[in-house]
C-alpha cells in the first residue's frame, strides 16, 4: 500500500473516532440533562406531596378547632369565618399554620352550615404564598343544648298559677290560637271558685301573615273561658317545676353567668344566649324601666323580647310581684317566684305574647291587659328559640373527610 492510501485510512480512523466521541458526548449530555430534569421533577413531586400533606393537616387542624367551638357555642344558621371576617357565631381567628417540612404557611376558612338536625363544619386550607395549594376536611355534629324545656314540653297557657286566679276586673282579653285551648291553669283547682272568669274576655286569633304579632284583622270569634289543672302542687316551686325541665336555681345561674341580671331591662331581642333574664325590680315596671332603642315588626322601645325571640323573665321572690304596665309588650314568659305577693297585687296595661306563671295566688288582672297565646313548638324547638346554651356537641359517625 502506498503512502497516500495509508494517510487516507488514518484520516478516516480519526474522523470515526471524532464522531464516536461527539456521539458519546451528546448521549452523556442527554443523560446528564435527563438526570437533572428527573431530579428537579422528583424534588417538585416531593415538595408538592409535602405541601399537599401540610395543607391537609392544616385543614384538619381548622376542623378540630371548629368542632371544639361547636361544643359550647351557639351556631347561627350559616356562617363563614375567615381571618379578616368574623361575623357573629365565629371563633377567634388563629394565626396561619406553618408547615415544619417546607416552611409554607396556610390560612384556613371555617364554614358552619346548620341543617335541620345537625351542623356541617367545613375547614378549607390554602397556601398563603400559593393559592393553588388547598385541602378540605368536614364533619357533621349535633349540638346538645341545655334543657330549659324537657322533651314534649310546650309553652304554658297564657295564665298559670300554683294557687288560684281571682278578682279579674276591667275586661282584660285573652287571645287563643285554637278553640278549647286553655286560658288559665291552676295547681290547686279548676273550679269556678279558684279560676273564676270574672271580667275576662276570650277571643281567638289567627296569625295569618306568620309574623308573630296580633295585627288588625287577625282577631276571630269569642271562645269559652277554658281552664285546667296541672300536677305537683302544693310544693316548693311547683308551678316552675311543672312547666320547665331546668331547675329554677340553674336557670338563675344561667342568666347570671350570661350577664343577664337587670334592674332596667334592655329592649328588643336578647343579644346573647340564653334568653333568660333575672329582673331585680319591685316595680311597677313600665317604659321608663326599659333601656335602649329598638325597632322592627312588633318591636319598639317599650318591647322586651321579639316575636321570634322570646325571653323568660324571672322575678325573684325578694322583689315581690311587680305589675307590668304603661303599654309594655313582652314576648315570652314572666315568672313570679313569690308565693304570697301576687295574691294582693293587681296587674294591668301590658301585652304578653306567651304566659304569666305564678307561684301562689294571683289577684285582679285588670283593664288594658292582653294575654296572647303563642306556639313555639315543644322540647328542643323551645330550647332553640329561647337560645339555650350549648352543653356539648357530638360528632356524627360516618361523616367523611375530603382528602
mmCIF file of C-alpha atoms in Angstrom:
data_model
loop_
_atom_site.group_PDB
_atom_site.id
_atom_site.type_symbol
_atom_site.label_atom_id
_atom_site.label_comp_id
_atom_site.label_asym_id
_atom_site.label_seq_id
_atom_site.Cartn_x
_atom_site.Cartn_y
_atom_site.Cartn_z
ATOM 1 C CA UNK A 1 0.000 0.000 0.000
ATOM 2 C CA UNK A 2 1.445 3.383 -0.908
ATOM 3 C CA UNK A 3 1.802 6.265 1.488
ATOM 4 C CA UNK A 4 -1.228 8.092 0.087
ATOM 5 C CA UNK A 5 -3.520 5.166 0.925
ATOM 6 C CA UNK A 6 -2.126 4.851 4.418
ATOM 7 C CA UNK A 7 -2.696 8.547 5.112
ATOM 8 C CA UNK A 8 -6.286 8.344 3.841
ATOM 9 C CA UNK A 9 -7.088 5.441 6.127
ATOM 10 C CA UNK A 10 -5.601 7.234 9.102
ATOM 11 C CA UNK A 11 -7.734 10.264 8.361
ATOM 12 C CA UNK A 12 -10.848 8.034 8.200
ATOM 13 C CA UNK A 13 -9.980 6.476 11.534
ATOM 14 C CA UNK A 14 -9.538 9.903 13.104
ATOM 15 C CA UNK A 15 -12.883 11.070 11.738
ATOM 16 C CA UNK A 16 -14.609 7.950 13.046
ATOM 17 C CA UNK A 17 -13.064 8.452 16.447
ATOM 18 C CA UNK A 18 -14.215 12.066 16.486
ATOM 19 C CA UNK A 19 -17.737 11.068 15.510
ATOM 20 C CA UNK A 20 -17.834 8.444 18.250
ATOM 21 C CA UNK A 21 -16.576 10.972 20.783
ATOM 22 C CA UNK A 22 -19.163 13.523 19.670
ATOM 23 C CA UNK A 23 -21.981 10.968 19.783
ATOM 24 C CA UNK A 24 -20.897 9.777 23.207
ATOM 25 C CA UNK A 25 -20.695 13.381 24.404
ATOM 26 C CA UNK A 26 -24.195 14.062 23.126
ATOM 27 C CA UNK A 27 -25.512 10.888 24.762
ATOM 28 C CA UNK A 28 -23.803 11.678 28.040
ATOM 29 C CA UNK A 29 -25.088 15.227 27.908
ATOM 30 C CA UNK A 30 -28.595 13.949 27.296
ATOM 31 C CA UNK A 31 -28.251 11.504 30.141
ATOM 32 C CA UNK A 32 -26.984 14.255 32.410
ATOM 33 C CA UNK A 33 -29.796 16.599 31.351
ATOM 34 C CA UNK A 34 -32.401 13.893 31.801
ATOM 35 C CA UNK A 35 -30.975 13.018 35.173
ATOM 36 C CA UNK A 36 -31.044 16.676 36.197
ATOM 37 C CA UNK A 37 -34.605 17.094 34.980
ATOM 38 C CA UNK A 38 -35.648 13.915 36.719
ATOM 39 C CA UNK A 39 -34.069 15.168 39.913
ATOM 40 C CA UNK A 40 -35.863 18.501 39.608
ATOM 41 C CA UNK A 41 -39.169 16.749 38.900
ATOM 42 C CA UNK A 42 -38.651 14.427 41.820
ATOM 43 C CA UNK A 43 -37.916 17.410 44.036
ATOM 44 C CA UNK A 44 -41.056 19.121 42.769
ATOM 45 C CA UNK A 45 -43.119 15.987 43.316
ATOM 46 C CA UNK A 46 -41.716 15.542 46.801
ATOM 47 C CA UNK A 47 -42.293 19.235 47.511
ATOM 48 C CA UNK A 48 -45.859 19.069 46.200
ATOM 49 C CA UNK A 49 -46.508 15.950 48.245
ATOM 50 C CA UNK A 50 -45.181 17.669 51.343
ATOM 51 C CA UNK A 51 -47.267 20.794 50.735
ATOM 52 C CA UNK A 52 -50.361 18.711 49.973
ATOM 53 C CA UNK A 53 -49.861 16.801 53.198
ATOM 54 C CA UNK A 54 -49.286 20.009 55.149
ATOM 55 C CA UNK A 55 -52.369 21.601 53.572
ATOM 56 C CA UNK A 56 -54.458 18.596 54.594
ATOM 57 C CA UNK A 57 -53.043 18.737 58.102
ATOM 58 C CA UNK A 58 -53.869 22.461 58.236
ATOM 59 C CA UNK A 59 -57.438 21.707 57.120
ATOM 60 C CA UNK A 60 -57.648 19.019 59.798
ATOM 61 C CA UNK A 61 -56.387 21.481 62.412
ATOM 62 C CA UNK A 62 -59.028 24.004 61.363
ATOM 63 C CA UNK A 63 -61.713 21.322 61.518
ATOM 64 C CA UNK A 64 -60.727 20.296 65.037
ATOM 65 C CA UNK A 65 -60.826 23.954 66.089
ATOM 66 C CA UNK A 66 -64.294 24.351 64.570
ATOM 67 C CA UNK A 67 -65.566 21.184 66.246
ATOM 68 C CA UNK A 68 -64.236 22.344 69.607
ATOM 69 C CA UNK A 69 -66.023 25.688 69.125
ATOM 70 C CA UNK A 70 -69.299 23.922 68.292
ATOM 71 C CA UNK A 71 -69.146 22.002 71.566
ATOM 72 C CA UNK A 72 -70.013 25.054 73.647
ATOM 73 C CA UNK A 73 -71.178 27.880 71.377
ATOM 74 C CA UNK A 74 -74.416 28.662 69.582
ATOM 75 C CA UNK A 75 -74.058 28.472 65.789
ATOM 76 C CA UNK A 76 -76.199 30.696 63.534
ATOM 77 C CA UNK A 77 -77.964 29.158 60.544
ATOM 78 C CA UNK A 78 -74.996 29.679 58.208
ATOM 79 C CA UNK A 79 -71.761 31.469 58.932
ATOM 80 C CA UNK A 80 -68.358 31.652 57.223
ATOM 81 C CA UNK A 81 -65.337 32.553 59.309
ATOM 82 C CA UNK A 82 -62.168 33.958 57.745
ATOM 83 C CA UNK A 83 -59.220 35.681 59.372
ATOM 84 C CA UNK A 84 -60.394 39.111 58.254
ATOM 85 C CA UNK A 85 -64.127 38.490 58.658
ATOM 86 C CA UNK A 86 -65.584 37.110 61.876
ATOM 87 C CA UNK A 87 -69.372 37.558 61.964
ATOM 88 C CA UNK A 88 -71.469 36.579 64.972
ATOM 89 C CA UNK A 89 -71.070 32.878 65.709
ATOM 90 C CA UNK A 90 -67.406 32.621 64.687
ATOM 91 C CA UNK A 91 -64.487 31.653 66.922
ATOM 92 C CA UNK A 92 -61.476 33.925 67.199
ATOM 93 C CA UNK A 93 -59.112 33.711 64.237
ATOM 94 C CA UNK A 94 -55.957 31.680 64.720
ATOM 95 C CA UNK A 95 -52.633 32.657 63.073
ATOM 96 C CA UNK A 96 -51.673 30.818 59.863
ATOM 97 C CA UNK A 97 -50.434 27.260 60.270
ATOM 98 C CA UNK A 98 -46.747 26.882 59.267
ATOM 99 C CA UNK A 99 -45.514 23.578 57.819
ATOM 100 C CA UNK A 100 -42.399 22.250 59.553
ATOM 101 C CA UNK A 101 -41.109 20.497 56.405
ATOM 102 C CA UNK A 102 -41.479 23.261 53.820
ATOM 103 C CA UNK A 103 -41.883 26.438 55.837
ATOM 104 C CA UNK A 104 -45.062 27.187 53.843
ATOM 105 C CA UNK A 105 -47.828 28.933 55.799
ATOM 106 C CA UNK A 106 -51.506 28.041 55.388
ATOM 107 C CA UNK A 107 -54.663 30.006 56.104
ATOM 108 C CA UNK A 108 -57.936 28.223 56.700
ATOM 109 C CA UNK A 109 -61.589 29.110 56.215
ATOM 110 C CA UNK A 110 -64.254 27.697 58.540
ATOM 111 C CA UNK A 111 -67.868 27.350 57.447
ATOM 112 C CA UNK A 112 -70.736 26.275 59.711
ATOM 113 C CA UNK A 113 -73.887 25.201 57.871
ATOM 114 C CA UNK A 114 -76.904 24.452 60.045
ATOM 115 C CA UNK A 115 -79.162 21.655 58.811
ATOM 116 C CA UNK A 116 -82.496 20.527 60.182
ATOM 117 C CA UNK A 117 -80.913 18.314 62.827
ATOM 118 C CA UNK A 118 -77.142 18.762 62.625
ATOM 119 C CA UNK A 119 -74.408 21.234 61.704
ATOM 120 C CA UNK A 120 -71.830 20.706 58.975
ATOM 121 C CA UNK A 121 -68.401 22.039 59.892
ATOM 122 C CA UNK A 122 -66.128 22.578 56.880
ATOM 123 C CA UNK A 123 -62.476 23.628 57.020
ATOM 124 C CA UNK A 124 -60.642 24.683 53.840
ATOM 125 C CA UNK A 125 -56.900 25.412 53.994
ATOM 126 C CA UNK A 126 -54.958 27.369 51.378
ATOM 127 C CA UNK A 127 -51.295 28.215 50.950
ATOM 128 C CA UNK A 128 -50.515 31.798 51.882
ATOM 129 C CA UNK A 129 -47.994 32.159 49.026
ATOM 130 C CA UNK A 130 -49.529 29.680 46.593
ATOM 131 C CA UNK A 131 -53.313 29.659 46.434
ATOM 132 C CA UNK A 132 -53.270 26.521 44.290
ATOM 133 C CA UNK A 133 -52.276 24.502 47.354
ATOM 134 C CA UNK A 134 -55.575 23.724 49.065
ATOM 135 C CA UNK A 135 -57.317 20.977 51.003
ATOM 136 C CA UNK A 136 -60.695 20.459 52.630
ATOM 137 C CA UNK A 137 -61.995 18.497 55.586
ATOM 138 C CA UNK A 138 -65.503 18.364 57.015
ATOM 139 C CA UNK A 139 -67.637 16.628 59.610
ATOM 140 C CA UNK A 140 -71.208 16.821 60.922
ATOM 141 C CA UNK A 141 -72.019 17.441 64.571
ATOM 142 C CA UNK A 142 -75.208 17.504 66.598
ATOM 143 C CA UNK A 143 -75.290 20.153 69.284
ATOM 144 C CA UNK A 144 -76.819 19.240 72.623
ATOM 145 C CA UNK A 145 -78.380 22.239 74.328
ATOM 146 C CA UNK A 146 -79.049 22.696 77.991
ATOM 147 C CA UNK A 147 -82.712 21.902 78.510
ATOM 148 C CA UNK A 148 -84.916 24.680 79.828
ATOM 149 C CA UNK A 149 -87.810 22.624 78.456
ATOM 150 C CA UNK A 150 -87.935 18.844 78.500
ATOM 151 C CA UNK A 151 -88.977 16.560 75.669
ATOM 152 C CA UNK A 152 -92.617 17.158 74.762
ATOM 153 C CA UNK A 153 -92.959 20.250 76.960
ATOM 154 C CA UNK A 154 -94.793 23.213 75.432
ATOM 155 C CA UNK A 155 -95.361 26.831 76.394
ATOM 156 C CA UNK A 156 -97.555 27.349 79.482
ATOM 157 C CA UNK A 157 -101.107 28.632 78.884
ATOM 158 C CA UNK A 158 -101.482 32.430 78.994
ATOM 159 C CA UNK A 159 -102.131 32.332 82.761
ATOM 160 C CA UNK A 160 -100.851 29.708 85.188
ATOM 161 C CA UNK A 161 -100.546 29.725 88.961
ATOM 162 C CA UNK A 162 -99.901 27.152 91.634
ATOM 163 C CA UNK A 163 -102.800 28.715 93.521
ATOM 164 C CA UNK A 164 -105.948 30.492 92.337
ATOM 165 C CA UNK A 165 -106.517 33.444 89.993
ATOM 166 C CA UNK A 166 -109.365 35.657 91.164
ATOM 167 C CA UNK A 167 -110.812 39.160 91.059
ATOM 168 C CA UNK A 168 -110.337 39.821 87.336
ATOM 169 C CA UNK A 169 -111.736 43.304 86.604
ATOM 170 C CA UNK A 170 -111.996 45.837 83.782
ATOM 171 C CA UNK A 171 -112.276 43.380 80.860
ATOM 172 C CA UNK A 172 -108.749 42.257 80.015
ATOM 173 C CA UNK A 173 -108.622 39.935 77.000
ATOM 174 C CA UNK A 174 -107.014 36.580 76.313
ATOM 175 C CA UNK A 175 -106.405 35.625 72.664
ATOM 176 C CA UNK A 176 -106.212 31.902 71.908
ATOM 177 C CA UNK A 177 -104.823 30.123 68.855
ATOM 178 C CA UNK A 178 -107.489 27.412 68.873
ATOM 179 C CA UNK A 179 -110.957 26.584 70.129
ATOM 180 C CA UNK A 180 -110.854 24.962 73.546
ATOM 181 C CA UNK A 181 -107.270 25.959 74.340
ATOM 182 C CA UNK A 182 -106.643 26.812 77.976
ATOM 183 C CA UNK A 183 -106.878 30.392 79.156
ATOM 184 C CA UNK A 184 -105.684 29.545 82.655
ATOM 185 C CA UNK A 185 -104.356 26.605 84.658
ATOM 186 C CA UNK A 186 -104.013 26.093 88.382
ATOM 187 C CA UNK A 187 -102.053 23.684 90.537
ATOM 188 C CA UNK A 188 -104.886 23.786 93.060
ATOM 189 C CA UNK A 189 -108.269 23.528 91.332
ATOM 190 C CA UNK A 190 -110.129 24.284 88.106
ATOM 191 C CA UNK A 191 -113.311 25.198 89.945
ATOM 192 C CA UNK A 192 -115.178 28.439 89.351
ATOM 193 C CA UNK A 193 -114.145 29.463 92.857
ATOM 194 C CA UNK A 194 -110.421 29.078 92.158
ATOM 195 C CA UNK A 195 -110.439 30.136 88.498
ATOM 196 C CA UNK A 196 -113.487 32.371 88.016
ATOM 197 C CA UNK A 197 -113.824 34.113 84.665
ATOM 198 C CA UNK A 198 -114.723 37.454 86.196
ATOM 199 C CA UNK A 199 -114.451 40.148 83.530
ATOM 200 C CA UNK A 200 -112.002 38.228 81.336
ATOM 201 C CA UNK A 201 -112.796 38.322 77.619
ATOM 202 C CA UNK A 202 -111.703 35.401 75.438
ATOM 203 C CA UNK A 203 -111.190 35.591 71.677
ATOM 204 C CA UNK A 204 -109.482 33.508 69.034
ATOM 205 C CA UNK A 205 -106.722 34.905 66.846
ATOM 206 C CA UNK A 206 -105.030 33.713 63.691
ATOM 207 C CA UNK A 207 -101.504 34.809 62.785
ATOM 208 C CA UNK A 208 -102.416 34.961 59.094
ATOM 209 C CA UNK A 209 -99.143 36.551 57.972
ATOM 210 C CA UNK A 210 -96.953 34.468 60.334
ATOM 211 C CA UNK A 211 -95.176 37.483 61.784
ATOM 212 C CA UNK A 212 -95.892 36.522 65.387
ATOM 213 C CA UNK A 213 -97.860 39.720 66.045
ATOM 214 C CA UNK A 214 -101.596 40.195 66.613
ATOM 215 C CA UNK A 215 -102.336 42.525 63.701
ATOM 216 C CA UNK A 216 -105.534 44.300 62.726
ATOM 217 C CA UNK A 217 -107.984 41.851 61.207
ATOM 218 C CA UNK A 218 -106.473 38.767 62.867
ATOM 219 C CA UNK A 219 -108.934 38.635 65.760
ATOM 220 C CA UNK A 220 -111.605 35.955 65.460
ATOM 221 C CA UNK A 221 -114.729 34.904 67.308
ATOM 222 C CA UNK A 222 -115.053 34.590 71.058
ATOM 223 C CA UNK A 223 -114.368 31.339 72.899
ATOM 224 C CA UNK A 224 -115.155 29.900 76.302
ATOM 225 C CA UNK A 225 -113.101 30.580 79.388
ATOM 226 C CA UNK A 226 -111.290 27.250 79.297
ATOM 227 C CA UNK A 227 -109.382 26.277 82.434
ATOM 228 C CA UNK A 228 -107.474 23.269 83.712
ATOM 229 C CA UNK A 229 -105.095 21.987 86.356
ATOM 230 C CA UNK A 230 -101.514 20.780 86.495
ATOM 231 C CA UNK A 231 -99.936 18.293 88.930
ATOM 232 C CA UNK A 232 -97.263 18.623 91.584
ATOM 233 C CA UNK A 233 -98.787 21.272 93.832
ATOM 234 C CA UNK A 234 -98.636 22.161 96.628
ATOM 235 C CA UNK A 235 -94.880 22.118 96.743
ATOM 236 C CA UNK A 236 -91.888 24.424 96.513
ATOM 237 C CA UNK A 237 -91.676 25.976 93.044
ATOM 238 C CA UNK A 238 -94.328 23.528 91.831
ATOM 239 C CA UNK A 239 -95.546 25.837 89.040
ATOM 240 C CA UNK A 240 -91.995 26.206 87.743
ATOM 241 C CA UNK A 241 -91.276 22.501 88.022
ATOM 242 C CA UNK A 242 -94.373 21.619 86.001
ATOM 243 C CA UNK A 243 -93.541 23.801 83.010
ATOM 244 C CA UNK A 244 -89.728 23.704 82.957
ATOM 245 C CA UNK A 245 -87.152 20.914 82.928
ATOM 246 C CA UNK A 246 -84.275 23.013 84.267
ATOM 247 C CA UNK A 247 -84.345 23.845 87.962
ATOM 248 C CA UNK A 248 -85.088 27.420 88.965
ATOM 249 C CA UNK A 249 -81.694 27.789 90.638
ATOM 250 C CA UNK A 250 -79.911 26.588 87.490
ATOM 251 C CA UNK A 251 -81.928 28.975 85.311
ATOM 252 C CA UNK A 252 -80.970 31.877 87.563
ATOM 253 C CA UNK A 253 -77.337 30.811 87.359
ATOM 254 C CA UNK A 254 -77.509 30.613 83.556
ATOM 255 C CA UNK A 255 -78.807 34.200 83.466
ATOM 256 C CA UNK A 256 -76.181 35.361 85.953
ATOM 257 C CA UNK A 257 -73.321 33.738 84.043
ATOM 258 C CA UNK A 258 -74.526 35.414 80.836
ATOM 259 C CA UNK A 259 -74.710 38.854 82.478
ATOM 260 C CA UNK A 260 -78.495 38.896 82.181
ATOM 261 C CA UNK A 261 -79.326 40.283 85.627
ATOM 262 C CA UNK A 262 -81.118 43.598 85.247
ATOM 263 C CA UNK A 263 -82.809 46.376 87.156
ATOM 264 C CA UNK A 264 -83.579 48.182 83.901
ATOM 265 C CA UNK A 265 -84.369 45.741 81.098
ATOM 266 C CA UNK A 266 -82.878 46.098 77.584
ATOM 267 C CA UNK A 267 -85.441 46.490 74.836
ATOM 268 C CA UNK A 268 -85.898 44.058 71.990
ATOM 269 C CA UNK A 269 -84.496 40.551 71.482
ATOM 270 C CA UNK A 270 -81.608 39.320 73.655
ATOM 271 C CA UNK A 271 -78.181 39.944 72.161
ATOM 272 C CA UNK A 272 -76.667 36.787 73.659
ATOM 273 C CA UNK A 273 -77.735 33.387 74.900
ATOM 274 C CA UNK A 274 -79.584 32.192 76.864
ATOM 275 C CA UNK A 275 -82.832 34.164 76.633
ATOM 276 C CA UNK A 276 -83.278 34.213 80.401
ATOM 277 C CA UNK A 277 -83.287 37.434 82.440
ATOM 278 C CA UNK A 278 -83.326 37.859 86.210
ATOM 279 C CA UNK A 279 -85.201 41.107 86.891
ATOM 280 C CA UNK A 280 -84.360 42.760 90.214
ATOM 281 C CA UNK A 281 -87.084 45.410 90.137
ATOM 282 C CA UNK A 282 -90.033 45.673 92.538
ATOM 283 C CA UNK A 283 -91.987 47.757 90.029
ATOM 284 C CA UNK A 284 -94.315 48.844 88.715
ATOM 285 C CA UNK A 285 -92.335 48.089 85.578
ATOM 286 C CA UNK A 286 -93.145 50.464 82.739
ATOM 287 C CA UNK A 287 -91.471 52.034 79.719
ATOM 288 C CA UNK A 288 -89.060 54.009 81.919
ATOM 289 C CA UNK A 289 -87.599 50.698 83.097
ATOM 290 C CA UNK A 290 -86.720 49.597 79.549
ATOM 291 C CA UNK A 291 -83.462 50.849 78.063
ATOM 292 C CA UNK A 292 -82.135 51.197 74.540
ATOM 293 C CA UNK A 293 -83.641 51.940 71.156
ATOM 294 C CA UNK A 294 -85.370 49.132 69.269
ATOM 295 C CA UNK A 295 -87.492 48.754 66.161
ATOM 296 C CA UNK A 296 -88.865 46.039 63.933
ATOM 297 C CA UNK A 297 -92.056 44.113 63.337
ATOM 298 C CA UNK A 298 -93.891 44.163 66.656
ATOM 299 C CA UNK A 299 -90.902 45.778 68.379
ATOM 300 C CA UNK A 300 -90.306 49.283 69.726
ATOM 301 C CA UNK A 301 -88.586 50.924 72.691
ATOM 302 C CA UNK A 302 -91.229 49.523 75.070
ATOM 303 C CA UNK A 303 -90.757 45.915 73.963
ATOM 304 C CA UNK A 304 -88.986 43.086 75.771
ATOM 305 C CA UNK A 305 -88.001 40.191 73.502
ATOM 306 C CA UNK A 306 -89.335 39.765 69.972
ATOM 307 C CA UNK A 307 -91.916 37.697 68.049
ATOM 308 C CA UNK A 308 -89.324 35.018 67.270
ATOM 309 C CA UNK A 309 -87.033 35.801 70.194
ATOM 310 C CA UNK A 310 -88.997 35.262 73.413
ATOM 311 C CA UNK A 311 -87.462 35.861 76.825
ATOM 312 C CA UNK A 312 -88.008 34.214 80.194
ATOM 313 C CA UNK A 313 -88.201 36.943 82.851
ATOM 314 C CA UNK A 314 -87.605 35.660 86.383
ATOM 315 C CA UNK A 315 -88.766 37.960 89.190
ATOM 316 C CA UNK A 316 -87.012 36.737 92.371
ATOM 317 C CA UNK A 317 -89.169 36.430 95.475
ATOM 318 C CA UNK A 318 -87.369 39.319 97.162
ATOM 319 C CA UNK A 319 -88.808 41.726 94.577
ATOM 320 C CA UNK A 320 -92.423 40.738 95.117
ATOM 321 C CA UNK A 321 -94.959 40.827 92.328
ATOM 322 C CA UNK A 322 -94.335 43.946 90.214
ATOM 323 C CA UNK A 323 -97.006 44.702 87.651
ATOM 324 C CA UNK A 324 -96.056 45.389 84.033
ATOM 325 C CA UNK A 325 -97.943 48.382 82.677
ATOM 326 C CA UNK A 326 -97.535 51.533 80.608
ATOM 327 C CA UNK A 327 -98.199 49.770 77.273
ATOM 328 C CA UNK A 328 -95.228 47.434 77.679
ATOM 329 C CA UNK A 329 -95.112 44.475 75.309
ATOM 330 C CA UNK A 330 -93.434 41.260 76.446
ATOM 331 C CA UNK A 331 -92.648 38.263 74.247
ATOM 332 C CA UNK A 332 -92.030 35.210 76.392
ATOM 333 C CA UNK A 333 -92.788 34.125 79.948
ATOM 334 C CA UNK A 334 -92.985 36.274 83.084
ATOM 335 C CA UNK A 335 -92.326 34.119 86.153
ATOM 336 C CA UNK A 336 -93.014 35.316 89.706
ATOM 337 C CA UNK A 337 -91.134 33.325 92.340
ATOM 338 C CA UNK A 338 -93.014 34.810 95.290
ATOM 339 C CA UNK A 339 -95.649 32.576 96.861
ATOM 340 C CA UNK A 340 -97.562 35.419 98.506
ATOM 341 C CA UNK A 341 -97.130 38.871 96.939
ATOM 342 C CA UNK A 342 -99.276 38.324 93.832
ATOM 343 C CA UNK A 343 -102.292 37.424 95.997
ATOM 344 C CA UNK A 344 -102.926 41.107 96.728
ATOM 345 C CA UNK A 345 -101.363 42.938 93.790
ATOM 346 C CA UNK A 346 -103.209 43.986 90.634
ATOM 347 C CA UNK A 347 -101.886 43.704 87.090
ATOM 348 C CA UNK A 348 -102.551 45.996 84.144
ATOM 349 C CA UNK A 349 -101.570 47.687 80.938
ATOM 350 C CA UNK A 350 -99.273 45.146 79.299
ATOM 351 C CA UNK A 351 -99.383 42.854 76.269
ATOM 352 C CA UNK A 352 -97.873 39.439 76.973
ATOM 353 C CA UNK A 353 -97.196 37.168 73.991
ATOM 354 C CA UNK A 354 -96.677 33.968 75.906
ATOM 355 C CA UNK A 355 -97.509 33.362 79.549
ATOM 356 C CA UNK A 356 -97.536 34.649 83.099
ATOM 357 C CA UNK A 357 -96.511 31.971 85.598
ATOM 358 C CA UNK A 358 -97.025 32.497 89.334
ATOM 359 C CA UNK A 359 -96.083 30.593 92.480
ATOM 360 C CA UNK A 360 -99.100 31.116 94.723
ATOM 361 C CA UNK A 361 -102.313 33.042 94.114
ATOM 362 C CA UNK A 362 -102.936 35.927 91.717
ATOM 363 C CA UNK A 363 -105.443 38.704 92.141
ATOM 364 C CA UNK A 364 -107.076 41.333 89.999
ATOM 365 C CA UNK A 365 -105.835 41.248 86.438
ATOM 366 C CA UNK A 366 -107.459 44.370 85.050
ATOM 367 C CA UNK A 367 -108.214 46.560 82.049
ATOM 368 C CA UNK A 368 -105.869 47.163 79.112
ATOM 369 C CA UNK A 369 -104.079 43.856 79.645
ATOM 370 C CA UNK A 370 -103.772 41.402 76.754
ATOM 371 C CA UNK A 371 -102.677 37.798 77.155
ATOM 372 C CA UNK A 372 -101.826 36.325 73.751
ATOM 373 C CA UNK A 373 -101.231 32.611 73.281
ATOM 374 C CA UNK A 374 -98.235 31.660 71.121
ATOM 375 C CA UNK A 375 -96.913 28.367 69.788
ATOM 376 C CA UNK A 376 -93.151 27.888 69.571
ATOM 377 C CA UNK A 377 -93.275 24.115 69.304
ATOM 378 C CA UNK A 378 -92.077 21.777 72.036
ATOM 379 C CA UNK A 379 -88.940 20.395 73.646
ATOM 380 C CA UNK A 380 -85.830 21.095 71.577
ATOM 381 C CA UNK A 381 -87.674 23.653 69.434
ATOM 382 C CA UNK A 382 -88.404 25.687 72.563
ATOM 383 C CA UNK A 383 -84.831 25.328 73.786
ATOM 384 C CA UNK A 384 -83.662 26.630 70.416
ATOM 385 C CA UNK A 385 -85.966 29.649 70.346
ATOM 386 C CA UNK A 386 -85.025 30.550 73.922
ATOM 387 C CA UNK A 387 -81.369 30.311 72.786
ATOM 388 C CA UNK A 388 -80.332 27.868 75.452
ATOM 389 C CA UNK A 389 -76.594 27.498 75.870
ATOM 390 C CA UNK A 390 -74.839 24.609 74.153
ATOM 391 C CA UNK A 391 -73.871 21.890 76.602
ATOM 392 C CA UNK A 392 -71.947 19.666 74.173
ATOM 393 C CA UNK A 393 -71.701 18.591 70.534
ATOM 394 C CA UNK A 394 -71.433 15.032 69.279
ATOM 395 C CA UNK A 395 -69.592 14.200 66.075
ATOM 396 C CA UNK A 396 -71.845 12.085 63.877
ATOM 397 C CA UNK A 397 -70.172 8.789 62.896
ATOM 398 C CA UNK A 398 -69.725 8.208 59.178
ATOM 399 C CA UNK A 399 -69.309 11.834 58.186
ATOM 400 C CA UNK A 400 -66.383 11.988 55.828
ATOM 401 C CA UNK A 401 -63.289 13.998 55.003
ATOM 402 C CA UNK A 402 -62.371 15.140 51.511
ATOM 403 C CA UNK A 403 -58.655 14.255 51.106
#
